[in-house]
Coordinates of C-alpha atoms in Angstrom, one line a residue:
X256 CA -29.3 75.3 20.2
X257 CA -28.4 76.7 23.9
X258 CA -24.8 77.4 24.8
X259 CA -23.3 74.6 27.1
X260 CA -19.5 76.1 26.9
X261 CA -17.3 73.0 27.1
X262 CA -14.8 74.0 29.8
X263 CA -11.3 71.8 29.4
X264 CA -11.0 71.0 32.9
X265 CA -13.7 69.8 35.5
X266 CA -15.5 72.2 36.9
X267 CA -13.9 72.2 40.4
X268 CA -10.6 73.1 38.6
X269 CA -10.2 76.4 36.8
X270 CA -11.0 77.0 33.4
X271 CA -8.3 76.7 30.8
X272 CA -10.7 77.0 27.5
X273 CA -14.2 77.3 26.4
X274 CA -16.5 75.7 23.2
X275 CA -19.6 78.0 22.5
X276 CA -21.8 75.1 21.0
X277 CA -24.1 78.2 19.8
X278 CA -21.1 79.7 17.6
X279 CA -18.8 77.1 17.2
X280 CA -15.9 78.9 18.5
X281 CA -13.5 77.8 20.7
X282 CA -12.6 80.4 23.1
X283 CA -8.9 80.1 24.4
X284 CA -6.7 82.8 26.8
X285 CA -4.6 85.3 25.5
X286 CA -1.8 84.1 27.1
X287 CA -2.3 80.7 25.2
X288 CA 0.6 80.5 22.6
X289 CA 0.1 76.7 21.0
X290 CA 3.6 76.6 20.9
X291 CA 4.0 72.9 23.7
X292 CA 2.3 69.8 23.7
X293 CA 0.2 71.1 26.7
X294 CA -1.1 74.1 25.0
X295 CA -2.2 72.4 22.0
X296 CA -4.1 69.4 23.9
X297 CA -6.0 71.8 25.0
X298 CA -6.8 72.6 22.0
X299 CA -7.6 69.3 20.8
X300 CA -9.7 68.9 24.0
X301 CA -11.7 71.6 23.0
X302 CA -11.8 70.2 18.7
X303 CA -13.8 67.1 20.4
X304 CA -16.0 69.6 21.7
X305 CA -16.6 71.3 18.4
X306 CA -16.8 67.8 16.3
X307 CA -19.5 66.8 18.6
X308 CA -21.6 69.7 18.1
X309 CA -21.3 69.8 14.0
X310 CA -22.0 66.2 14.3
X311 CA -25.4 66.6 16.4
X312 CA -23.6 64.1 19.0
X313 CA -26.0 63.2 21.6
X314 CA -25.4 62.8 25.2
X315 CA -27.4 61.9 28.5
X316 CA -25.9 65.1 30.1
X317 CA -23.9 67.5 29.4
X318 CA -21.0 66.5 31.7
X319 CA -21.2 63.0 29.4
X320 CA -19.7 64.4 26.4
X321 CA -16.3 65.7 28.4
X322 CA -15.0 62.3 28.6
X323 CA -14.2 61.8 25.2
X324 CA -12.3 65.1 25.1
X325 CA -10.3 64.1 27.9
X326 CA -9.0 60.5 26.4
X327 CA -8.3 62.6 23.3
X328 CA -6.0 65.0 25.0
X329 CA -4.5 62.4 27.3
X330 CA -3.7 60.4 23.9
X331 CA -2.7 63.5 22.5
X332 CA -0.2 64.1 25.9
X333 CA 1.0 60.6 26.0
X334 CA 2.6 61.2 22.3
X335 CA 4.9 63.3 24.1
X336 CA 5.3 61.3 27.5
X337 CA 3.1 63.8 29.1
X338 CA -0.2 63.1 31.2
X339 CA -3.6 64.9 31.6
X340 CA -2.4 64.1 35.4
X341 CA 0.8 65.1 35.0
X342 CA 0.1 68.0 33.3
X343 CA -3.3 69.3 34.8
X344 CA -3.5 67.2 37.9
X345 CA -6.4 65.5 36.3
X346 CA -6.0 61.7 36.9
X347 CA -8.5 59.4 34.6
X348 CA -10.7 58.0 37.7
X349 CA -11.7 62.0 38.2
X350 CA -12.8 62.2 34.7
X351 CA -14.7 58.9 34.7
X352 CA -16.7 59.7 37.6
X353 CA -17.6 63.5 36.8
X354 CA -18.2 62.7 33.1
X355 CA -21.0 60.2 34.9
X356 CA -24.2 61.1 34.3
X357 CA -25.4 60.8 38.2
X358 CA -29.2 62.0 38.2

C-alpha cells in the first residue's frame, strides 16, 4: 500500500495533521494539546482517515475520500457551535468541489 498522507485541510491551506495510510499513524504538531473542540476535530478528521484505510475504503481519487472527514469534523464542531468555516476558514462548497474527482 503507498502512502497518500491525509492532510486535514485542502491542499491550498496549510497543513494542520497528517494519516500515513502505510503505518497507520496519525501524525499531529507538537504544539497540538487536544485540550478544545478545534484541536480534537482535527483529530477526528484525521480518525476518518485511518477507519478508511483499516476498512480497505475505496475511492475514485485520493482527494474523494477527504470529504467524509470534513462532514465528520464539521459535525464534530457544530456540537459545540463551532464551524469548519468558522474555525479553519473552510466553508462546505470548498470541500465539495476539491473533494471532486475532476479528471
Amino acid at each position: 500500500m503507498s502512502k497518500q498522507p491525509g492532510p486535514a485541510l485542502l491542499p491550498q491551506r496549510e497543513v494542520v495533521a497528517l494519516y500515513d495510510n502505510e503505518t497507520r499513524t496519525i501524525l499531529l504538531p507538537d504544539d497540538w494539546g487536544g485540550t478544545s473542540p478545534t484541536d480534537q476535530s482535527v483529530l477526528v478528521h484525521e480518525m476518518v482517515h485511518h477507519l478508511q484505510n483499516v476498512g480497505r475504503l475505496k475511492f475514485d481519487c485520493p482527494q474523494a475520500r477527504e470529504k467524509l472527514a470534513y462532514l465528520a469534523q464539521d459535525k464534530w464542531l457544530e456540537r459545540f457551535g463551532l464551524s469548519l468555516e468558522s474555525e479553519f476558514d473552510v466553508d462546505m462548497f470548498t470541500v465539495l468541489v476539491s473533494s471532486a474527482c475532476m479528471y
